[in-house]
Amino acid sequence: MEDPTAVQPEARIEAAELYGAIAALPPDFRDAVVAIDVMGLSYREAARALRVREATITTRVHLRGGRQRITRSMSDESAPEVARDGFERD
């Protein structure tokens, strides 16, 4: 009988891809995404913890596309390289 709590190989691969995509983000973006999506902080709490304005958190998670970059890098092997400043490079 198969253990219902066992993690399937496909889930391990997907988790590894996700961790890799998060790790590839520029540090400021990574910190914002982890604070919101992993730690479950509110935007206000994340802003306080990271000592930035709440609007900065919103920008890093949404407008500059921290989440979009993760999704794109997981779905497209040819995703553009992202420099440390957070901007894509050709």
PDB file of N, CA and C in Angstrom:
ATOM      1  N   MET A   1       0.842  -1.175   0.000  1.00  0.00           N
ATOM      2  CA  MET A   1       0.000   0.000   0.000  1.00  0.00           C
ATOM      3  C   MET A   1       0.889   1.241   0.000  1.00  0.00           C
ATOM      4  N   GLU A   2       0.539   2.208  -0.819  1.00  0.00           N
ATOM      5  CA  GLU A   2       1.314   3.438  -0.966  1.00  0.00           C
ATOM      6  C   GLU A   2       1.011   4.407   0.174  1.00  0.00           C
ATOM      7  N   ASP A   3       2.047   5.070   0.675  1.00  0.00           N
ATOM      8  CA  ASP A   3       1.909   6.046   1.757  1.00  0.00           C
ATOM      9  C   ASP A   3       1.246   7.308   1.205  1.00  0.00           C
ATOM     10  N   PRO A   4       0.047   7.669   1.698  1.00  0.00           N
ATOM     11  CA  PRO A   4      -0.665   8.842   1.166  1.00  0.00           C
ATOM     12  C   PRO A   4       0.031  10.159   1.509  1.00  0.00           C
ATOM     13  N   THR A   5       0.943  10.150   2.471  1.00  0.00           N
ATOM     14  CA  THR A   5       1.648  11.383   2.836  1.00  0.00           C
ATOM     15  C   THR A   5       2.969  11.538   2.082  1.00  0.00           C
ATOM     16  N   ALA A   6       3.333  10.539   1.306  1.00  0.00           N
ATOM     17  CA  ALA A   6       4.597  10.597   0.557  1.00  0.00           C
ATOM     18  C   ALA A   6       4.509  11.659  -0.534  1.00  0.00           C
ATOM     19  N   VAL A   7       5.601  12.380  -0.724  1.00  0.00           N
ATOM     20  CA  VAL A   7       5.667  13.402  -1.762  1.00  0.00           C
ATOM     21  C   VAL A   7       6.016  12.735  -3.083  1.00  0.00           C
ATOM     22  N   GLN A   8       5.213  13.012  -4.089  1.00  0.00           N
ATOM     23  CA  GLN A   8       5.420  12.432  -5.410  1.00  0.00           C
ATOM     24  C   GLN A   8       6.637  13.075  -6.080  1.00  0.00           C
ATOM     25  N   PRO A   9       7.353  12.335  -6.927  1.00  0.00           N
ATOM     26  CA  PRO A   9       8.541  12.871  -7.603  1.00  0.00           C
ATOM     27  C   PRO A   9       8.267  14.152  -8.386  1.00  0.00           C
ATOM     28  N   GLU A  10       7.093  14.231  -9.030  1.00  0.00           N
ATOM     29  CA  GLU A  10       6.750  15.425  -9.799  1.00  0.00           C
ATOM     30  C   GLU A  10       6.665  16.650  -8.890  1.00  0.00           C
ATOM     31  N   ALA A  11       6.122  16.462  -7.689  1.00  0.00           N
ATOM     32  CA  ALA A  11       6.007  17.572  -6.745  1.00  0.00           C
ATOM     33  C   ALA A  11       7.384  18.013  -6.261  1.00  0.00           C
ATOM     34  N   ARG A  12       8.298  17.068  -6.099  1.00  0.00           N
ATOM     35  CA  ARG A  12       9.664  17.414  -5.688  1.00  0.00           C
ATOM     36  C   ARG A  12      10.356  18.245  -6.755  1.00  0.00           C
ATOM     37  N   ILE A  13      10.173  17.853  -8.013  1.00  0.00           N
ATOM     38  CA  ILE A  13      10.789  18.582  -9.119  1.00  0.00           C
ATOM     39  C   ILE A  13      10.208  19.988  -9.187  1.00  0.00           C
ATOM     40  N   GLU A  14       8.888  20.105  -9.073  1.00  0.00           N
ATOM     41  CA  GLU A  14       8.245  21.413  -9.126  1.00  0.00           C
ATOM     42  C   GLU A  14       8.703  22.288  -7.962  1.00  0.00           C
ATOM     43  N   ALA A  15       8.812  21.723  -6.771  1.00  0.00           N
ATOM     44  CA  ALA A  15       9.280  22.488  -5.618  1.00  0.00           C
ATOM     45  C   ALA A  15      10.710  22.956  -5.839  1.00  0.00           C
ATOM     46  N   ALA A  16      11.547  22.105  -6.393  1.00  0.00           N
ATOM     47  CA  ALA A  16      12.934  22.482  -6.670  1.00  0.00           C
ATOM     48  C   ALA A  16      12.991  23.612  -7.694  1.00  0.00           C
ATOM     49  N   GLU A  17      12.142  23.548  -8.718  1.00  0.00           N
ATOM     50  CA  GLU A  17      12.075  24.624  -9.714  1.00  0.00           C
ATOM     51  C   GLU A  17      11.622  25.926  -9.071  1.00  0.00           C
ATOM     52  N   LEU A  18      10.624  25.846  -8.195  1.00  0.00           N
ATOM     53  CA  LEU A  18      10.119  27.033  -7.514  1.00  0.00           C
ATOM     54  C   LEU A  18      11.202  27.661  -6.648  1.00  0.00           C
ATOM     55  N   TYR A  19      11.881  26.843  -5.863  1.00  0.00           N
ATOM     56  CA  TYR A  19      12.953  27.369  -5.010  1.00  0.00           C
ATOM     57  C   TYR A  19      14.050  27.999  -5.850  1.00  0.00           C
ATOM     58  N   GLY A  20      14.372  27.372  -6.966  1.00  0.00           N
ATOM     59  CA  GLY A  20      15.386  27.924  -7.861  1.00  0.00           C
ATOM     60  C   GLY A  20      14.958  29.253  -8.458  1.00  0.00           C
ATOM     61  N   ALA A  21      13.683  29.345  -8.848  1.00  0.00           N
ATOM     62  CA  ALA A  21      13.159  30.588  -9.426  1.00  0.00           C
ATOM     63  C   ALA A  21      13.155  31.710  -8.398  1.00  0.00           C
ATOM     64  N   ILE A  22      12.803  31.388  -7.164  1.00  0.00           N
ATOM     65  CA  ILE A  22      12.828  32.398  -6.101  1.00  0.00           C
ATOM     66  C   ILE A  22      14.265  32.836  -5.838  1.00  0.00           C
ATOM     67  N   ALA A  23      15.173  31.890  -5.770  1.00  0.00           N
ATOM     68  CA  ALA A  23      16.578  32.199  -5.509  1.00  0.00           C
ATOM     69  C   ALA A  23      17.190  33.058  -6.611  1.00  0.00           C
ATOM     70  N   ALA A  24      16.689  32.935  -7.841  1.00  0.00           N
ATOM     71  CA  ALA A  24      17.223  33.693  -8.970  1.00  0.00           C
ATOM     72  C   ALA A  24      16.759  35.145  -9.003  1.00  0.00           C
ATOM     73  N   LEU A  25      15.756  35.480  -8.207  1.00  0.00           N
ATOM     74  CA  LEU A  25      15.285  36.866  -8.176  1.00  0.00           C
ATOM     75  C   LEU A  25      16.352  37.772  -7.578  1.00  0.00           C
ATOM     76  N   PRO A  26      16.370  39.043  -7.991  1.00  0.00           N
ATOM     77  CA  PRO A  26      17.236  40.002  -7.309  1.00  0.00           C
ATOM     78  C   PRO A  26      16.858  40.038  -5.821  1.00  0.00           C
ATOM     79  N   PRO A  27      17.826  40.258  -4.935  1.00  0.00           N
ATOM     80  CA  PRO A  27      17.567  40.164  -3.491  1.00  0.00           C
ATOM     81  C   PRO A  27      16.362  40.955  -2.989  1.00  0.00           C
ATOM     82  N   ASP A  28      16.193  42.193  -3.442  1.00  0.00           N
ATOM     83  CA  ASP A  28      15.062  42.999  -2.958  1.00  0.00           C
ATOM     84  C   ASP A  28      13.720  42.396  -3.365  1.00  0.00           C
ATOM     85  N   PHE A  29      13.658  41.870  -4.578  1.00  0.00           N
ATOM     86  CA  PHE A  29      12.432  41.228  -5.056  1.00  0.00           C
ATOM     87  C   PHE A  29      12.188  39.934  -4.284  1.00  0.00           C
ATOM     88  N   ARG A  30      13.243  39.159  -4.132  1.00  0.00           N
ATOM     89  CA  ARG A  30      13.138  37.886  -3.403  1.00  0.00           C
ATOM     90  C   ARG A  30      12.637  38.120  -1.985  1.00  0.00           C
ATOM     91  N   ASP A  31      13.198  39.098  -1.292  1.00  0.00           N
ATOM     92  CA  ASP A  31      12.767  39.376   0.078  1.00  0.00           C
ATOM     93  C   ASP A  31      11.290  39.730   0.141  1.00  0.00           C
ATOM     94  N   ALA A  32      10.826  40.545  -0.804  1.00  0.00           N
ATOM     95  CA  ALA A  32       9.418  40.947  -0.817  1.00  0.00           C
ATOM     96  C   ALA A  32       8.501  39.754  -1.100  1.00  0.00           C
ATOM     97  N   VAL A  33       8.852  38.947  -2.096  1.00  0.00           N
ATOM     98  CA  VAL A  33       8.028  37.783  -2.453  1.00  0.00           C
ATOM     99  C   VAL A  33       7.988  36.783  -1.303  1.00  0.00           C
ATOM    100  N   VAL A  34       9.130  36.522  -0.689  1.00  0.00           N
ATOM    101  CA  VAL A  34       9.172  35.573   0.425  1.00  0.00           C
ATOM    102  C   VAL A  34       8.353  36.103   1.610  1.00  0.00           C
ATOM    103  N   ALA A  35       8.487  37.381   1.913  1.00  0.00           N
ATOM    104  CA  ALA A  35       7.739  37.955   3.036  1.00  0.00           C
ATOM    105  C   ALA A  35       6.233  37.815   2.832  1.00  0.00           C
ATOM    106  N   ILE A  36       5.770  38.082   1.622  1.00  0.00           N
ATOM    107  CA  ILE A  36       4.332  38.049   1.330  1.00  0.00           C
ATOM    108  C   ILE A  36       3.831  36.624   1.094  1.00  0.00           C
ATOM    109  N   ASP A  37       4.469  35.919   0.164  1.00  0.00           N
ATOM    110  CA  ASP A  37       3.930  34.647  -0.301  1.00  0.00           C
ATOM    111  C   ASP A  37       4.370  33.428   0.502  1.00  0.00           C
ATOM    112  N   VAL A  38       5.521  33.503   1.137  1.00  0.00           N
ATOM    113  CA  VAL A  38       5.995  32.351   1.908  1.00  0.00           C
ATOM    114  C   VAL A  38       5.685  32.530   3.392  1.00  0.00           C
ATOM    115  N   MET A  39       6.038  33.696   3.912  1.00  0.00           N
ATOM    116  CA  MET A  39       5.839  33.930   5.345  1.00  0.00           C
ATOM    117  C   MET A  39       4.418  34.372   5.682  1.00  0.00           C
ATOM    118  N   GLY A  40       3.677  34.829   4.681  1.00  0.00           N
ATOM    119  CA  GLY A  40       2.291  35.214   4.898  1.00  0.00           C
ATOM    120  C   GLY A  40       2.106  36.570   5.569  1.00  0.00           C
ATOM    121  N   LEU A  41       3.122  37.426   5.492  1.00  0.00           N
ATOM    122  CA  LEU A  41       2.991  38.749   6.084  1.00  0.00           C
ATOM    123  C   LEU A  41       2.053  39.603   5.248  1.00  0.00           C
ATOM    124  N   SER A  42       1.422  40.565   5.871  1.00  0.00           N
ATOM    125  CA  SER A  42       0.638  41.545   5.131  1.00  0.00           C
ATOM    126  C   SER A  42       1.624  42.489   4.448  1.00  0.00           C
ATOM    127  N   TYR A  43       1.142  43.286   3.515  1.00  0.00           N
ATOM    128  CA  TYR A  43       2.018  44.239   2.838  1.00  0.00           C
ATOM    129  C   TYR A  43       2.580  45.237   3.851  1.00  0.00           C
ATOM    130  N   ARG A  44       1.781  45.646   4.786  1.00  0.00           N
ATOM    131  CA  ARG A  44       2.241  46.574   5.821  1.00  0.00           C
ATOM    132  C   ARG A  44       3.326  45.931   6.692  1.00  0.00           C
ATOM    133  N   GLU A  45       3.102  44.694   7.117  1.00  0.00           N
ATOM    134  CA  GLU A  45       4.092  43.983   7.941  1.00  0.00           C
ATOM    135  C   GLU A  45       5.394  43.770   7.177  1.00  0.00           C
ATOM    136  N   ALA A  46       5.275  43.399   5.906  1.00  0.00           N
ATOM    137  CA  ALA A  46       6.466  43.189   5.087  1.00  0.00           C
ATOM    138  C   ALA A  46       7.247  44.485   4.925  1.00  0.00           C
ATOM    139  N   ALA A  47       6.538  45.571   4.704  1.00  0.00           N
ATOM    140  CA  ALA A  47       7.198  46.868   4.560  1.00  0.00           C
ATOM    141  C   ALA A  47       7.948  47.235   5.834  1.00  0.00           C
ATOM    142  N   ARG A  48       7.330  47.022   6.968  1.00  0.00           N
ATOM    143  CA  ARG A  48       8.004  47.308   8.244  1.00  0.00           C
ATOM    144  C   ARG A  48       9.227  46.415   8.431  1.00  0.00           C
ATOM    145  N   ALA A  49       9.068  45.139   8.163  1.00  0.00           N
ATOM    146  CA  ALA A  49      10.167  44.188   8.356  1.00  0.00           C
ATOM    147  C   ALA A  49      11.350  44.492   7.435  1.00  0.00           C
ATOM    148  N   LEU A  50      11.048  44.928   6.219  1.00  0.00           N
ATOM    149  CA  LEU A  50      12.102  45.199   5.240  1.00  0.00           C
ATOM    150  C   LEU A  50      12.523  46.666   5.222  1.00  0.00           C
ATOM    151  N   ARG A  51      11.858  47.461   6.057  1.00  0.00           N
ATOM    152  CA  ARG A  51      12.185  48.892   6.207  1.00  0.00           C
ATOM    153  C   ARG A  51      12.075  49.655   4.890  1.00  0.00           C
ATOM    154  N   VAL A  52      10.961  49.408   4.216  1.00  0.00           N
ATOM    155  CA  VAL A  52      10.653  50.132   2.983  1.00  0.00           C
ATOM    156  C   VAL A  52       9.185  50.558   3.049  1.00  0.00           C
ATOM    157  N   ARG A  53       8.773  51.371   2.099  1.00  0.00           N
ATOM    158  CA  ARG A  53       7.371  51.778   2.039  1.00  0.00           C
ATOM    159  C   ARG A  53       6.510  50.612   1.545  1.00  0.00           C
ATOM    160  N   GLU A  54       5.268  50.645   1.929  1.00  0.00           N
ATOM    161  CA  GLU A  54       4.324  49.614   1.495  1.00  0.00           C
ATOM    162  C   GLU A  54       4.211  49.583  -0.028  1.00  0.00           C
ATOM    163  N   ALA A  55       4.247  50.757  -0.658  1.00  0.00           N
ATOM    164  CA  ALA A  55       4.180  50.834  -2.121  1.00  0.00           C
ATOM    165  C   ALA A  55       5.378  50.133  -2.764  1.00  0.00           C
ATOM    166  N   THR A  56       6.512  50.156  -2.106  1.00  0.00           N
ATOM    167  CA  THR A  56       7.701  49.479  -2.625  1.00  0.00           C
ATOM    168  C   THR A  56       7.490  47.971  -2.651  1.00  0.00           C
ATOM    169  N   ILE A  57       6.847  47.452  -1.614  1.00  0.00           N
ATOM    170  CA  ILE A  57       6.539  46.015  -1.570  1.00  0.00           C
ATOM    171  C   ILE A  57       5.612  45.662  -2.734  1.00  0.00           C
ATOM    172  N   THR A  58       4.586  46.478  -2.929  1.00  0.00           N
ATOM    173  CA  THR A  58       3.643  46.240  -4.025  1.00  0.00           C
ATOM    174  C   THR A  58       4.372  46.233  -5.364  1.00  0.00           C
ATOM    175  N   THR A  59       5.260  47.175  -5.554  1.00  0.00           N
ATOM    176  CA  THR A  59       6.013  47.257  -6.802  1.00  0.00           C
ATOM    177  C   THR A  59       6.861  46.010  -7.010  1.00  0.00           C
ATOM    178  N   ARG A  60       7.557  45.603  -5.975  1.00  0.00           N
ATOM    179  CA  ARG A  60       8.464  44.462  -6.110  1.00  0.00           C
ATOM    180  C   ARG A  60       7.733  43.145  -6.316  1.00  0.00           C
ATOM    181  N   VAL A  61       6.558  43.016  -5.723  1.00  0.00           N
ATOM    182  CA  VAL A  61       5.808  41.766  -5.857  1.00  0.00           C
ATOM    183  C   VAL A  61       4.980  41.759  -7.145  1.00  0.00           C
ATOM    184  N   HIS A  62       4.383  42.901  -7.486  1.00  0.00           N
ATOM    185  CA  HIS A  62       3.450  42.938  -8.610  1.00  0.00           C
ATOM    186  C   HIS A  62       3.951  43.720  -9.814  1.00  0.00           C
ATOM    187  N   LEU A  63       4.179  45.014  -9.649  1.00  0.00           N
ATOM    188  CA  LEU A  63       4.415  45.884 -10.795  1.00  0.00           C
ATOM    189  C   LEU A  63       5.707  45.573 -11.532  1.00  0.00           C
ATOM    190  N   ARG A  64       6.751  45.266 -10.817  1.00  0.00           N
ATOM    191  CA  ARG A  64       8.007  44.876 -11.461  1.00  0.00           C
ATOM    192  C   ARG A  64       8.055  43.377 -11.667  1.00  0.00           C
ATOM    193  N   GLY A  65       7.055  42.690 -11.155  1.00  0.00           N
ATOM    194  CA  GLY A  65       6.828  41.309 -11.526  1.00  0.00           C
ATOM    195  C   GLY A  65       7.612  40.219 -10.830  1.00  0.00           C
ATOM    196  N   GLY A  66       7.831  40.312  -9.517  1.00  0.00           N
ATOM    197  CA  GLY A  66       8.479  39.214  -8.812  1.00  0.00           C
ATOM    198  C   GLY A  66       7.754  37.904  -9.044  1.00  0.00           C
ATOM    199  N   ARG A  67       6.451  37.922  -8.888  1.00  0.00           N
ATOM    200  CA  ARG A  67       5.654  36.707  -9.112  1.00  0.00           C
ATOM    201  C   ARG A  67       5.666  36.298 -10.579  1.00  0.00           C
ATOM    202  N   GLN A  68       5.564  37.283 -11.469  1.00  0.00           N
ATOM    203  CA  GLN A  68       5.571  36.981 -12.902  1.00  0.00           C
ATOM    204  C   GLN A  68       6.894  36.365 -13.326  1.00  0.00           C
ATOM    205  N   ARG A  69       7.989  36.855 -12.776  1.00  0.00           N
ATOM    206  CA  ARG A  69       9.304  36.315 -13.117  1.00  0.00           C
ATOM    207  C   ARG A  69       9.427  34.862 -12.668  1.00  0.00           C
ATOM    208  N   ILE A  70       8.883  34.569 -11.504  1.00  0.00           N
ATOM    209  CA  ILE A  70       8.914  33.187 -11.019  1.00  0.00           C
ATOM    210  C   ILE A  70       8.113  32.289 -11.950  1.00  0.00           C
ATOM    211  N   THR A  71       6.911  32.717 -12.275  1.00  0.00           N
ATOM    212  CA  THR A  71       6.050  31.932 -13.165  1.00  0.00           C
ATOM    213  C   THR A  71       6.704  31.740 -14.525  1.00  0.00           C
ATOM    214  N   ARG A  72       7.248  32.809 -15.060  1.00  0.00           N
ATOM    215  CA  ARG A  72       7.875  32.741 -16.383  1.00  0.00           C
ATOM    216  C   ARG A  72       9.092  31.828 -16.362  1.00  0.00           C
ATOM    217  N   SER A  73       9.920  31.939 -15.332  1.00  0.00           N
ATOM    218  CA  SER A  73      11.121  31.104 -15.307  1.00  0.00           C
ATOM    219  C   SER A  73      10.783  29.633 -15.107  1.00  0.00           C
ATOM    220  N   MET A  74       9.668  29.347 -14.458  1.00  0.00           N
ATOM    221  CA  MET A  74       9.267  27.950 -14.274  1.00  0.00           C
ATOM    222  C   MET A  74       8.627  27.378 -15.538  1.00  0.00           C
ATOM    223  N   SER A  75       8.051  28.237 -16.373  1.00  0.00           N
ATOM    224  CA  SER A  75       7.339  27.733 -17.545  1.00  0.00           C
ATOM    225  C   SER A  75       8.131  27.879 -18.833  1.00  0.00           C
ATOM    226  N   ASP A  76       9.211  28.650 -18.796  1.00  0.00           N
ATOM    227  CA  ASP A  76       9.957  28.919 -20.017  1.00  0.00           C
ATOM    228  C   ASP A  76      11.443  28.814 -19.747  1.00  0.00           C
ATOM    229  N   GLU A  77      12.055  27.777 -20.294  1.00  0.00           N
ATOM    230  CA  GLU A  77      13.487  27.568 -20.102  1.00  0.00           C
ATOM    231  C   GLU A  77      14.302  28.720 -20.670  1.00  0.00           C
ATOM    232  N   SER A  78      13.739  29.454 -21.632  1.00  0.00           N
ATOM    233  CA  SER A  78      14.480  30.538 -22.269  1.00  0.00           C
ATOM    234  C   SER A  78      14.083  31.895 -21.701  1.00  0.00           C
ATOM    235  N   ALA A  79      13.673  31.938 -20.449  1.00  0.00           N
ATOM    236  CA  ALA A  79      13.305  33.206 -19.818  1.00  0.00           C
ATOM    237  C   ALA A  79      14.497  34.148 -19.833  1.00  0.00           C
ATOM    238  N   PRO A  80      14.238  35.450 -20.023  1.00  0.00           N
ATOM    239  CA  PRO A  80      15.354  36.387 -20.088  1.00  0.00           C
ATOM    240  C   PRO A  80      16.106  36.467 -18.771  1.00  0.00           C
ATOM    241  N   GLU A  81      17.381  36.747 -18.883  1.00  0.00           N
ATOM    242  CA  GLU A  81      18.216  36.895 -17.698  1.00  0.00           C
ATOM    243  C   GLU A  81      17.830  38.183 -16.986  1.00  0.00           C
ATOM    244  N   VAL A  82      17.810  38.151 -15.673  1.00  0.00           N
ATOM    245  CA  VAL A  82      17.469  39.321 -14.887  1.00  0.00           C
ATOM    246  C   VAL A  82      18.712  39.747 -14.122  1.00  0.00           C
ATOM    247  N   ALA A  83      19.086  40.999 -14.295  1.00  0.00           N
ATOM    248  CA  ALA A  83      20.278  41.518 -13.625  1.00  0.00           C
ATOM    249  C   ALA A  83      19.965  41.846 -12.172  1.00  0.00           C
ATOM    250  N   ARG A  84      21.000  42.122 -11.389  1.00  0.00           N
ATOM    251  CA  ARG A  84      20.835  42.423  -9.965  1.00  0.00           C
ATOM    252  C   ARG A  84      19.944  43.636  -9.715  1.00  0.00           C
ATOM    253  N   ASP A  85      19.874  44.556 -10.693  1.00  0.00           N
ATOM    254  CA  ASP A  85      19.043  45.740 -10.502  1.00  0.00           C
ATOM    255  C   ASP A  85      17.565  45.470 -10.739  1.00  0.00           C
ATOM    256  N   GLY A  86      17.231  44.233 -11.124  1.00  0.00           N
ATOM    257  CA  GLY A  86      15.839  43.851 -11.306  1.00  0.00           C
ATOM    258  C   GLY A  86      15.316  44.018 -12.711  1.00  0.00           C
ATOM    259  N   PHE A  87      16.141  44.471 -13.633  1.00  0.00           N
ATOM    260  CA  PHE A  87      15.707  44.669 -14.999  1.00  0.00           C
ATOM    261  C   PHE A  87      16.173  43.528 -15.881  1.00  0.00           C
ATOM    262  N   GLU A  88      15.339  43.164 -16.839  1.00  0.00           N
ATOM    263  CA  GLU A  88      15.665  42.063 -17.738  1.00  0.00           C
ATOM    264  C   GLU A  88      16.755  42.495 -18.693  1.00  0.00           C
ATOM    265  N   ARG A  89      17.581  41.534 -19.066  1.00  0.00           N
ATOM    266  CA  ARG A  89      18.652  41.763 -20.045  1.00  0.00           C
ATOM    267  C   ARG A  89      18.362  40.918 -21.270  1.00  0.00           C
ATOM    268  N   ASP A  90      18.673  41.474 -22.432  1.00  0.00           N
ATOM    269  CA  ASP A  90      18.482  40.722 -23.699  1.00  0.00           C
ATOM    270  C   ASP A  90      19.511  39.643 -23.848  1.00  0.00           C
TER     271      ASP A  90
END
